[in-house]
Each structure stands twice: as C-alpha cells, then as structure tokens.
Amino acid sequence: MFQLINTLLIGITSGAIYALMALSIVLVWRSTRVINFAQAGQALTSTFIGFQTLKYVDSFWIALLVAMIGGAIISALIEISLMRVLLKHSSSGAIAGVAPIIATLGLLEVIQAVITLIWGGADSIITPPLSNTGFTIGTNTLVFSPMKLAIIGIVAALLILLSLIVQKTSIGLSLRAAAFSPELARLAGVRVDAVRTMGWALSGATGAVAGLLLVANGNGSFSTASIEFSLLLISGFIAAVIGGLESLLGAVIGGLALGIITAFVLMYISDSLFFIAPFVILLLVLFIRPQGILGKKGGRRA
Amino acid sequence: MTLHVENLTVHHGAIQALTQVSFDVKAGELTAVIGSNGAGKSTLLRTLSGLKSATTGTATWKGHNLLHGKAESHVRHGVAHVSEGKSVIPELSVEENLDLGALWRRNKSESAATKREVFDLFPRLEERRKQTTETLSGGERQMLAIGRALMSKPELLLLDEPSLGLAPLLVKQIFEAIVNVTKQYGLSVVLVEQNAMGALNIADSGIVLNLGSIATTGSAQALSSDPAVRAAYLGY
Amino acid sequence: MRKSSKKHSTQLSNKVRLLIFIVLGFLIYLLSNNVDELRVYQGAQVAFYVVGIASIILLTGYSGQVSLGQGALLGVGGYAAALSHLNWKLPIPLTFAVAILAAAGAGALLGIAAARLSGPYLAGATLALAVGLPSIANQFTALGGEQGLFFDVGFPPESLGEEFTQYKWFFWIASLATLIAIFWLQNVMRSRYGRTWKAIRGSEVAAELAGVNIARAKVLAFTLSAGLAGLAGALLAMTIGTVSPSAFPLALSFSLLTGAVLSGVTTLGGVMIGAVTLVALPEIVGTIVNRAGASEAVATNLPHIVMGTLLILTVVFVPNGPVEQMRSRRVKKEKSL
C-alpha cells in the first residue's frame, strides 16, 4: 500500500517538473511555431545562474527568482537575435521546415559548451532548501518530504499564476491573439513581435524553475553531464506531445502523465528502464492518439 | 485630402498586382472600390493597412506614411482594416475579439464607452458576448469584425468585401450598418466590394479597378449610370 | 543503356563514374603511403564520417525526414559487427554485412513508425531514441554493459609487409568500404527511387497525386539510410577497437547532422566538406588554443562552440549547403546571359 502511495508521490513530483518543461516548450511553440530544443540548455544555464547567486546570497528562493529573471532575459535575447533572423531568411529549400529545429540544436551545443567553459564539467552542488527526508506515518516512511511538497506547491502556484495571466489579462489576450492569428492581431494593433518575445521570456522563466526544482528534487548535485538534464531535454518535449502541444493545460497533463507512468514503470517493472520508458511512452502516444490527450485532430503535421 | 495615394505599384513576387494606382479620399467620404476577381482590390487594402509592402509610389493618411512601418503601428494612427473572409479570431470569445481592438488604447474608460456604443449598434453581439465566434452566423461575424475595427478608434476604415457570402437580407443590414457607422463617427471609408451595386448605392465616390490599374473613377452616381460600368459590373 | 538517355547532360554515365571512383581509390592508396600515422588514422575517421553523413543526406536531404537518432543506428551496426565477430567468429567483411543488415532492419522498423510523423515530432522521437537506445546496452551483460565489447579486425596480412601499420589497415578497409558505399548510394539517388524522393521533397501533395506511395518511399529511405549508418558504425567500431554506450552518445548524432548541414544536406557532392570539418576542426581549434596558451577547458569546449555556431550560421544563411548554393548561382548566371 505504502509502495503505491510512494510511487504515486514520486511520479507526481517529477511529473510536476516535467510539466514545467513542457509548458516552456508549448509557450514557445504557440507563439512562434518552433520547437526549441535548446530549452533544456537554457534551463541548465538558469540553474547555474541560481547556483552563482547562492554564492552571494544565502536564500534558495532569492536564487530561484534571480534564475527566473535571468532565464527570461536569455530567452528573450535568443528570440530577438536568432529566431527573427531565422524566420526572415528561411523560406525555401529542402530543410526549410526543419531549419529552426537544427538551429536550436546548434544553440544547444553552444550553450552546453559555454556552461562547461564557465563552470566546469564536474558536479556543482545546490543545497535543497528543505529537507528531503520523508514524513513518517507510524513505522513507515513516505517518500513524501517537505521538499517534494514544496515542489508540487510551487508548480501549482506557477500554473495558477500563468493561467490567470494568459486568460484574464490584456497581455494574455495579446499573447493568445498573436498565437492564434498573428495577422488579425496586427490589424487590431497588437505588437505581435514584442508579444512573441514575451512568450519566449515566459518560457525561459518557466524553464529556469524546472531546472532548479529538478536539482532540489535530487541530491543537489548537477552538471552538464548529469543524466537528469539529458532526461529533461526529452521529457519536456515528450510531455508536451502527450498533452497535445496546443494548450497549456495539455502540457500540465502530459507532464503529470509522463511522471506518474514512468514512476510506476521504474518501481514495478525495472528501474533500469529509466531512459527507454519515456521513448516507449512517446511512441505509444504517437501511435494511439497522435494529437495528444487534449490536441485537436488534423493539427499534427507541423 | 486625408487619404492620398499616388502612383502605387505593388508586386506579388514577379506579378504586378497594382500598377500606378492614384486616388484620394476626403474626410468623411465613402469610396467604393469595385472590379472583378483578381483586379487587385484586396491587395490595395492590404498595402494601405501595412500587411503588404509596396514596390513604388506613395500613400499617406493625414500626412502619415502608410507604406512604411508595421501594420500595428498604422492602427495607432487611425487606420482599421477589416480583412476578407476570416476576419475574427475563432478561438476567442465575442467580447475578447472586441477587447482586442482596444488593447492599444490608453484610456480604459473611453474604450469601455466605445464597447457600449458597439453593443448598441449590434445588439446581437451583446447577447452572445461570452460565446466563442463559432456560434455566430456569417452576418454576426461581419458585425463583430466591424465592431472590433470600431474599438480601435479608427478614422480611416478599410473594408474588404463585408457582404461576401451573406444572404441578401443580411447584405442590406451590413450596408446599412456601414452607413450608420460612417456617419456616427465621421469616418473615411474605402469599401472594396464584389457587390458593385450595393457598394455604389451607399458610396459617395467610386473607383473601378481592372487588372491592377484604375479603369474609371467618379462620383458613385456617375459610375452607376455609366453604361460601360453597368454592363461590366452591374449586370445590366 | 535505356537509363542514360533520360539523364541530363550534366550527369556522367555510370561507366565514367566507376572510373572516377577507381581513380579516387588509387589516389587514396598513394596518399596513404605518404602521410604519417595520425593522418592515416584521421583519414579512417573521415571515411566513416563520410558514410554517416551520407546516410543523413539520404534521409534528411532526399526524403525530408529529420532524424536526431542516427548515432543510435550507428550503435546498432557497431554492436552487430562486434557481436557477430565475437560470437560467430565471422570474417570481417561478413561482420560489416551483418552490421548493415541489422541497422537496416532497425531502420525499417523505425521508418514505419516515422512515416506517420513529421517535422518536430519525428525529431523529438528520434532524439528520445538517441538517448535511450545506447543505455539498453548497459542493462544486458551479453552486450558488454558499460565497458562494452571488443571489436578487433586483426592485423594487416603479412603479404603487405612489415612496415604496414594497423592504422593504415583501418584506413584501407574504411576507404574501400566508403568508396563502395558512396558509389552505390549515388546509383540509388540517380535511380527512380532517388527521383521519387526528390519529388516528395518538392511537394508531397503533388507527388501523391502523381501516384507515389509516400509512406513506402519514406520507409525505404529510412531503411537504406540506416544500413549506411550501420556500416559507419562498424567502421567506427573498427577504428576505436571497441563498442560501448559511450561510443555512440547523443553528441554523435548531433555531429553527423552538423556535418550534413555543413556539406549541404540536399546533395552528395559536398559530403567531404562536412566529414573533413568534423575531424579537422577540433584539431585546428586545439592547436590555436594551445598556441594561445589558453586553458584545457577552452581547448575541450571551444570546438563545440565553433561547431554549434557554424551550424546555426549555415542553417540560417546557407541552408542548402555551399555546393547547392554555388550550383544555383551558376544556373542563375546562365539564365541571365
């Protein structure tokens, strides 16, 4: 019984983090129709920014905030410099459709190399702000710990904040309009280019939180070579696809689904399937319901 | 002259869509632009609103250069373009479509007042304010598009085939609405229409476009009595 | 021949091409006798990169499918060669054949799955494969676990003399395999299969209307491309002497894609550009860094930064590659004359 609850809790916690990554991917996809593979690299950079902040300030939460701002700025800069140039130049040719993808891959490589250059390839440590020792009920120790509770709480709060912004504010309206019909939005006076940059900035901030929470969820050590970050790279994308790529809610559902299913697979089947499980889940989704859980039919051919 | 267009030439790739088009629209004047399909009518509007770039020529609205800058900047100078066909955003609600037009405006109470005026003009929109546009009929969608344009406090209204696909009764209503709106706000209007008769009926002046160049201009009355125009576009 | 009457005047007939390849082979033979060990080893590296990049040109440039998992297919080939050599004691040419077939089989399966995906979805799925597949080897001791397996092609035959080094032997084997593979690939690309892929690349809708079975063509491209990747994997295994998960990391897939983009992904003509860049760049950068006296960290990371930047610049400004760019410029000049 307790194993079931434990597995579920582990799944929800990692699922929450995947949901954040998926969110940042969907935010960029919705605003510029590009899958930003460099997103995980950006999240890692933001994590290092947080790490650097912790050298001057003792609070994890301040570091989180600084990382979010840093992530947003980096993302916005990338959009302004790289993406706009790309969209202007890419018109024809065999790889026109995938040129942005390849560009983001190149960017990922550059980011990883720059990080290793600045901070080195060995493990860096960020001490999680809360304890990761599980609560005890009777003689059983749950995996659930104050840290995990905090992670779920933070993600939930972020999600509520994000939906409020997107659904209820003028900025959110511009974001949605620019994503649905950029031309009509322009005719209504919306500064579509600035709005796109904002979409990227939001994505960068979300990615930063995902990166830091990922580290806090583990034992606090991380580096460019960490397995966790390789996983972050693909799990964000897979979660986004599972959810349907079209909606923020879908990203959340996709993330949670991926987290929970993977946790159960690892616990009950074999824990060496760490890397293969997400891939298999992705394949299953693409075969059974290609538009994802919340996606609309016919929107699959990007 | 508030809208001044001189020797406007626009290309679609290698094809010349508009050739040396020149005309003026006075303040408060409703100009109809008629012509067959492919004559360049939509291209004209898209160039004036900033969606398409011109090759050569000039176009200014109250001195502001329309050929330079992005479409969204022209909105801030009073230009509103209701495009042909898909003119509302289906994923947003009726009210959100309207609010979109007023987003750039600083004065929120003035925007609220405009919204009130739009709802008074088009009561059916108020009934359906929270619904998505999928529940709207073709006529209601056109009204919403015009309403959205009004929300951006326009002085120059560019309308691209507002009667397209509407039943005759609705066509009459839309044209009446256009007349009301033009008078109420003192707008200058460029009305592109396939429905040449309906357009000339409500217009002050008219332009006939043929294969990208101006074939004839004149007052709406003169054009509708012109035998050549009648034969080609009015069907009799 | 019936085929040659359909060709443009700019294309060479098969006999002429065969002759060119034989001459190339001879030149390579001469070259290998006159350069030092390091260059010969690098030559072998260039060879398997050529095959690997060619496989991506076939897959991405010709049939328009972006795969980020080519490295995994190289792994399949490498492991197949090593396993067949260790367990069945097959002679080397047969191990290569096994590598090609195994990878092609995997490619066929992947291709069937991939035919339903496009653009970013395919890219993401293959990315997941690139990360996931090598880790499978960690799980099974039969696959050697993390240390991997040995793949020893043996010493050069005594008939070549005592001076003939191991690396030169690698180079010869790799070059021969590469020449044969590229010649074969060129044939395929000039055949009706190649024309079919080009038609799909131009416009999928038009091709379908013309009666092309798109899914079948795509799966075929995937299979053939995977076979080539398998060969490249076997060659790679030969040059490093082992197969292990760390020999086929995600970075390999990225490198191959980079090389393909630098070469010009739509045509086979520039394939050497990418392969040579992949091998030469780290060394050039390393030399510059050492001369400048910068740290070890810079030496390891600067090549990646340069590669990544090159990739971005190429894909933005020269998306079809330098060779295609020059060709279209020549065509434009001819048209304006």
Short mmCIF file of N, CA and C in Angstrom, two decimals, chain C residues 125-222:
data_model
loop_
_atom_site.label_atom_id
_atom_site.label_comp_id
_atom_site.label_asym_id
_atom_site.label_seq_id
_atom_site.Cartn_x
_atom_site.Cartn_y
_atom_site.Cartn_z
N ALA C 125 11.08 12.30 -31.45
CA ALA C 125 11.06 10.85 -31.24
C ALA C 125 12.44 10.26 -31.45
N THR C 126 13.13 10.71 -32.51
CA THR C 126 14.47 10.17 -32.76
C THR C 126 15.45 10.65 -31.70
N LEU C 127 15.20 11.84 -31.17
CA LEU C 127 16.05 12.33 -30.08
C LEU C 127 15.94 11.39 -28.89
N ALA C 128 14.70 11.03 -28.56
CA ALA C 128 14.49 10.11 -27.44
C ALA C 128 15.19 8.78 -27.71
N LEU C 129 15.16 8.36 -28.97
CA LEU C 129 15.83 7.11 -29.33
C LEU C 129 17.32 7.22 -29.12
N ALA C 130 17.89 8.38 -29.54
CA ALA C 130 19.34 8.57 -29.44
C ALA C 130 19.79 8.49 -27.99
N VAL C 131 18.95 8.99 -27.09
CA VAL C 131 19.32 8.95 -25.68
C VAL C 131 19.05 7.58 -25.09
N GLY C 132 17.95 6.98 -25.51
CA GLY C 132 17.52 5.73 -24.87
C GLY C 132 18.23 4.47 -25.34
N LEU C 133 18.46 4.37 -26.65
CA LEU C 133 18.97 3.09 -27.17
C LEU C 133 20.33 2.69 -26.62
N PRO C 134 21.29 3.61 -26.60
CA PRO C 134 22.60 3.19 -26.08
C PRO C 134 22.52 2.71 -24.65
N SER C 135 21.60 3.24 -23.88
CA SER C 135 21.55 2.85 -22.47
C SER C 135 21.06 1.42 -22.30
N ILE C 136 20.43 0.88 -23.35
CA ILE C 136 19.99 -0.52 -23.27
C ILE C 136 21.19 -1.43 -23.10
N ALA C 137 22.28 -1.04 -23.77
CA ALA C 137 23.47 -1.88 -23.69
C ALA C 137 23.96 -2.01 -22.26
N ASN C 138 23.69 -0.97 -21.45
CA ASN C 138 24.12 -1.02 -20.07
C ASN C 138 23.44 -2.12 -19.29
N GLN C 139 22.23 -2.48 -19.74
CA GLN C 139 21.43 -3.40 -18.96
C GLN C 139 21.80 -4.85 -19.15
N PHE C 140 22.26 -5.18 -20.33
CA PHE C 140 22.48 -6.59 -20.62
C PHE C 140 23.97 -6.91 -20.66
N THR C 141 24.40 -7.90 -19.87
CA THR C 141 25.82 -8.25 -19.86
C THR C 141 26.24 -8.85 -21.19
N ALA C 142 25.29 -9.46 -21.90
CA ALA C 142 25.63 -10.01 -23.21
C ALA C 142 26.10 -8.91 -24.15
N LEU C 143 25.64 -7.68 -23.85
CA LEU C 143 26.06 -6.57 -24.68
C LEU C 143 27.27 -5.86 -24.10
N GLY C 144 27.83 -6.45 -23.05
CA GLY C 144 29.07 -5.88 -22.55
C GLY C 144 28.91 -4.81 -21.50
N GLY C 145 27.65 -4.44 -21.20
CA GLY C 145 27.47 -3.44 -20.15
C GLY C 145 28.15 -2.13 -20.49
N GLU C 146 28.62 -1.49 -19.46
CA GLU C 146 29.15 -0.15 -19.68
C GLU C 146 30.52 -0.17 -20.34
N GLN C 147 31.30 -1.22 -20.07
CA GLN C 147 32.62 -1.27 -20.71
C GLN C 147 32.53 -1.58 -22.19
N GLY C 148 31.50 -2.34 -22.54
CA GLY C 148 31.35 -2.64 -23.95
C GLY C 148 32.08 -3.91 -24.36
N LEU C 149 32.18 -4.07 -25.66
CA LEU C 149 32.80 -5.27 -26.22
C LEU C 149 33.98 -4.86 -27.10
N PHE C 150 34.84 -5.82 -27.34
CA PHE C 150 35.95 -5.56 -28.24
C PHE C 150 35.56 -5.83 -29.68
N PHE C 151 36.14 -5.06 -30.56
CA PHE C 151 35.97 -5.36 -31.97
C PHE C 151 37.34 -5.24 -32.62
N ASP C 152 37.95 -6.39 -32.82
CA ASP C 152 39.32 -6.36 -33.29
C ASP C 152 39.38 -6.93 -34.70
N VAL C 153 39.68 -6.07 -35.65
CA VAL C 153 39.68 -6.58 -37.01
C VAL C 153 40.94 -7.34 -37.36
N GLY C 154 41.81 -7.39 -36.39
CA GLY C 154 43.01 -8.19 -36.65
C GLY C 154 44.11 -7.39 -37.33
N PHE C 155 45.27 -8.00 -37.46
CA PHE C 155 46.42 -7.32 -38.04
C PHE C 155 46.35 -7.38 -39.55
N PRO C 156 47.03 -6.43 -40.18
CA PRO C 156 47.11 -6.49 -41.64
C PRO C 156 47.82 -7.75 -42.07
N PRO C 157 47.44 -8.31 -43.21
CA PRO C 157 48.06 -9.56 -43.67
C PRO C 157 49.56 -9.36 -43.93
N GLU C 158 50.29 -10.42 -43.72
CA GLU C 158 51.74 -10.31 -43.82
C GLU C 158 52.20 -9.95 -45.21
N SER C 159 51.37 -10.25 -46.19
CA SER C 159 51.78 -10.01 -47.57
C SER C 159 52.02 -8.52 -47.81
N LEU C 160 51.45 -7.66 -46.94
CA LEU C 160 51.63 -6.23 -47.18
C LEU C 160 52.93 -5.72 -46.59
N GLY C 161 53.67 -6.57 -45.97
CA GLY C 161 54.97 -6.14 -45.48
C GLY C 161 54.95 -5.75 -44.02
N GLU C 162 56.11 -5.65 -43.44
CA GLU C 162 56.22 -5.36 -42.01
C GLU C 162 55.92 -3.92 -41.70
N GLU C 163 56.17 -3.05 -42.69
CA GLU C 163 56.00 -1.61 -42.45
C GLU C 163 54.54 -1.22 -42.37
N PHE C 164 53.66 -2.14 -42.76
CA PHE C 164 52.25 -1.76 -42.88
C PHE C 164 51.60 -1.69 -41.50
N THR C 165 51.21 -0.51 -41.09
CA THR C 165 50.71 -0.34 -39.73
C THR C 165 49.23 -0.69 -39.60
N GLN C 166 48.82 -0.83 -38.33
CA GLN C 166 47.44 -1.13 -38.00
C GLN C 166 46.52 -0.05 -38.51
N TYR C 167 46.90 1.21 -38.29
CA TYR C 167 46.05 2.32 -38.68
C TYR C 167 45.89 2.40 -40.19
N LYS C 168 46.97 2.07 -40.88
CA LYS C 168 46.89 2.11 -42.33
C LYS C 168 45.90 1.04 -42.80
N TRP C 169 45.92 -0.08 -42.12
CA TRP C 169 44.99 -1.16 -42.44
C TRP C 169 43.56 -0.69 -42.24
N PHE C 170 43.32 -0.01 -41.09
CA PHE C 170 41.99 0.56 -40.85
C PHE C 170 41.61 1.48 -42.00
N PHE C 171 42.57 2.34 -42.36
CA PHE C 171 42.29 3.34 -43.38
C PHE C 171 41.92 2.67 -44.69
N TRP C 172 42.66 1.65 -45.05
CA TRP C 172 42.36 0.96 -46.31
C TRP C 172 40.97 0.35 -46.29
N ILE C 173 40.70 -0.38 -45.23
CA ILE C 173 39.39 -1.02 -45.12
C ILE C 173 38.28 0.04 -45.18
N ALA C 174 38.48 1.11 -44.36
CA ALA C 174 37.44 2.13 -44.30
C ALA C 174 37.26 2.79 -45.67
N SER C 175 38.37 3.15 -46.29
CA SER C 175 38.26 3.83 -47.59
C SER C 175 37.57 2.97 -48.62
N LEU C 176 37.96 1.70 -48.66
CA LEU C 176 37.33 0.81 -49.64
C LEU C 176 35.83 0.73 -49.38
N ALA C 177 35.48 0.49 -48.12
CA ALA C 177 34.06 0.40 -47.79
C ALA C 177 33.33 1.68 -48.16
N THR C 178 33.97 2.82 -47.85
CA THR C 178 33.33 4.10 -48.13
C THR C 178 33.14 4.32 -49.62
N LEU C 179 34.19 4.03 -50.40
CA LEU C 179 34.08 4.23 -51.84
C LEU C 179 32.94 3.40 -52.40
N ILE C 180 32.89 2.15 -51.99
CA ILE C 180 31.83 1.27 -52.50
C ILE C 180 30.47 1.82 -52.07
N ALA C 181 30.38 2.21 -50.78
CA ALA C 181 29.08 2.68 -50.27
C ALA C 181 28.61 3.93 -51.01
N ILE C 182 29.52 4.88 -51.21
CA ILE C 182 29.12 6.13 -51.86
C ILE C 182 28.76 5.89 -53.32
N PHE C 183 29.53 5.02 -53.97
CA PHE C 183 29.21 4.73 -55.37
C PHE C 183 27.81 4.14 -55.47
N TRP C 184 27.57 3.19 -54.57
CA TRP C 184 26.25 2.55 -54.56
C TRP C 184 25.15 3.58 -54.28
N LEU C 185 25.42 4.47 -53.30
CA LEU C 185 24.42 5.46 -52.92
C LEU C 185 24.12 6.40 -54.08
N GLN C 186 25.17 6.78 -54.79
CA GLN C 186 24.96 7.64 -55.96
C GLN C 186 24.06 6.96 -56.97
N ASN C 187 24.30 5.66 -57.17
CA ASN C 187 23.45 4.91 -58.09
C ASN C 187 22.00 4.98 -57.66
N VAL C 188 21.79 4.76 -56.37
CA VAL C 188 20.41 4.76 -55.86
C VAL C 188 19.77 6.12 -56.06
N MET C 189 20.57 7.17 -55.79
CA MET C 189 19.99 8.51 -55.89
C MET C 189 19.67 8.89 -57.32
N ARG C 190 20.36 8.27 -58.28
CA ARG C 190 20.06 8.58 -59.67
C ARG C 190 18.97 7.69 -60.23
N SER C 191 18.61 6.69 -59.46
CA SER C 191 17.59 5.76 -59.95
C SER C 191 16.22 6.39 -59.75
N ARG C 192 15.21 5.60 -60.08
CA ARG C 192 13.87 6.17 -59.94
C ARG C 192 13.52 6.37 -58.48
N TYR C 193 14.18 5.64 -57.58
CA TYR C 193 13.93 5.86 -56.16
C TYR C 193 14.36 7.26 -55.78
N GLY C 194 15.54 7.64 -56.28
CA GLY C 194 16.04 8.97 -55.99
C GLY C 194 15.10 10.04 -56.53
N ARG C 195 14.60 9.79 -57.71
CA ARG C 195 13.69 10.77 -58.31
C ARG C 195 12.40 10.85 -57.51
N THR C 196 11.96 9.68 -57.03
CA THR C 196 10.75 9.68 -56.20
C THR C 196 10.95 10.52 -54.95
N TRP C 197 12.10 10.32 -54.28
CA TRP C 197 12.33 11.11 -53.06
C TRP C 197 12.39 12.59 -53.37
N LYS C 198 13.04 12.91 -54.49
CA LYS C 198 13.13 14.33 -54.84
C LYS C 198 11.74 14.90 -55.07
N ALA C 199 10.88 14.10 -55.70
CA ALA C 199 9.52 14.57 -55.96
C ALA C 199 8.79 14.82 -54.65
N ILE C 200 8.96 13.91 -53.70
CA ILE C 200 8.30 14.07 -52.40
C ILE C 200 8.83 15.32 -51.71
N ARG C 201 10.13 15.50 -51.82
CA ARG C 201 10.75 16.65 -51.18
C ARG C 201 10.19 17.94 -51.77
N GLY C 202 9.99 17.94 -53.09
CA GLY C 202 9.48 19.14 -53.72
C GLY C 202 8.08 19.47 -53.25
N SER C 203 7.20 18.48 -53.37
CA SER C 203 5.84 18.71 -52.90
C SER C 203 5.19 17.36 -52.64
N GLU C 204 4.89 17.12 -51.36
CA GLU C 204 4.32 15.82 -51.01
C GLU C 204 2.97 15.63 -51.66
N VAL C 205 2.22 16.73 -51.69
CA VAL C 205 0.87 16.64 -52.26
C VAL C 205 0.93 16.29 -53.74
N ALA C 206 1.81 17.00 -54.45
CA ALA C 206 1.91 16.75 -55.89
C ALA C 206 2.37 15.32 -56.16
N ALA C 207 3.33 14.88 -55.35
CA ALA C 207 3.84 13.53 -55.56
C ALA C 207 2.74 12.50 -55.35
N GLU C 208 1.95 12.71 -54.30
CA GLU C 208 0.88 11.77 -54.00
C GLU C 208 -0.13 11.72 -55.14
N LEU C 209 -0.42 12.92 -55.66
CA LEU C 209 -1.35 12.99 -56.78
C LEU C 209 -0.80 12.29 -58.01
N ALA C 210 0.54 12.26 -58.11
CA ALA C 210 1.15 11.60 -59.25
C ALA C 210 1.24 10.10 -59.03
N GLY C 211 0.74 9.62 -57.91
CA GLY C 211 0.68 8.18 -57.71
C GLY C 211 1.79 7.60 -56.87
N VAL C 212 2.57 8.47 -56.23
CA VAL C 212 3.67 7.95 -55.42
C VAL C 212 3.15 7.45 -54.08
N ASN C 213 3.62 6.27 -53.65
CA ASN C 213 3.27 5.78 -52.33
C ASN C 213 4.27 6.39 -51.35
N ILE C 214 3.80 7.48 -50.74
CA ILE C 214 4.72 8.27 -49.92
C ILE C 214 5.29 7.46 -48.76
N ALA C 215 4.42 6.76 -48.07
CA ALA C 215 4.87 6.03 -46.89
C ALA C 215 5.94 5.02 -47.27
N ARG C 216 5.71 4.31 -48.36
CA ARG C 216 6.67 3.28 -48.74
C ARG C 216 8.02 3.92 -49.10
N ALA C 217 7.98 5.02 -49.81
CA ALA C 217 9.23 5.68 -50.19
C ALA C 217 9.99 6.15 -48.95
N LYS C 218 9.25 6.67 -47.99
CA LYS C 218 9.91 7.15 -46.78
C LYS C 218 10.53 6.01 -45.99
N VAL C 219 9.79 4.91 -45.88
CA VAL C 219 10.34 3.77 -45.14
C VAL C 219 11.58 3.24 -45.84
N LEU C 220 11.52 3.21 -47.17
CA LEU C 220 12.69 2.73 -47.92
C LEU C 220 13.89 3.62 -47.63
N ALA C 221 13.67 4.93 -47.66
CA ALA C 221 14.77 5.86 -47.39
C ALA C 221 15.35 5.61 -46.01
N PHE C 222 14.45 5.41 -45.04
CA PHE C 222 14.91 5.17 -43.68
C PHE C 222 15.74 3.91 -43.61
#
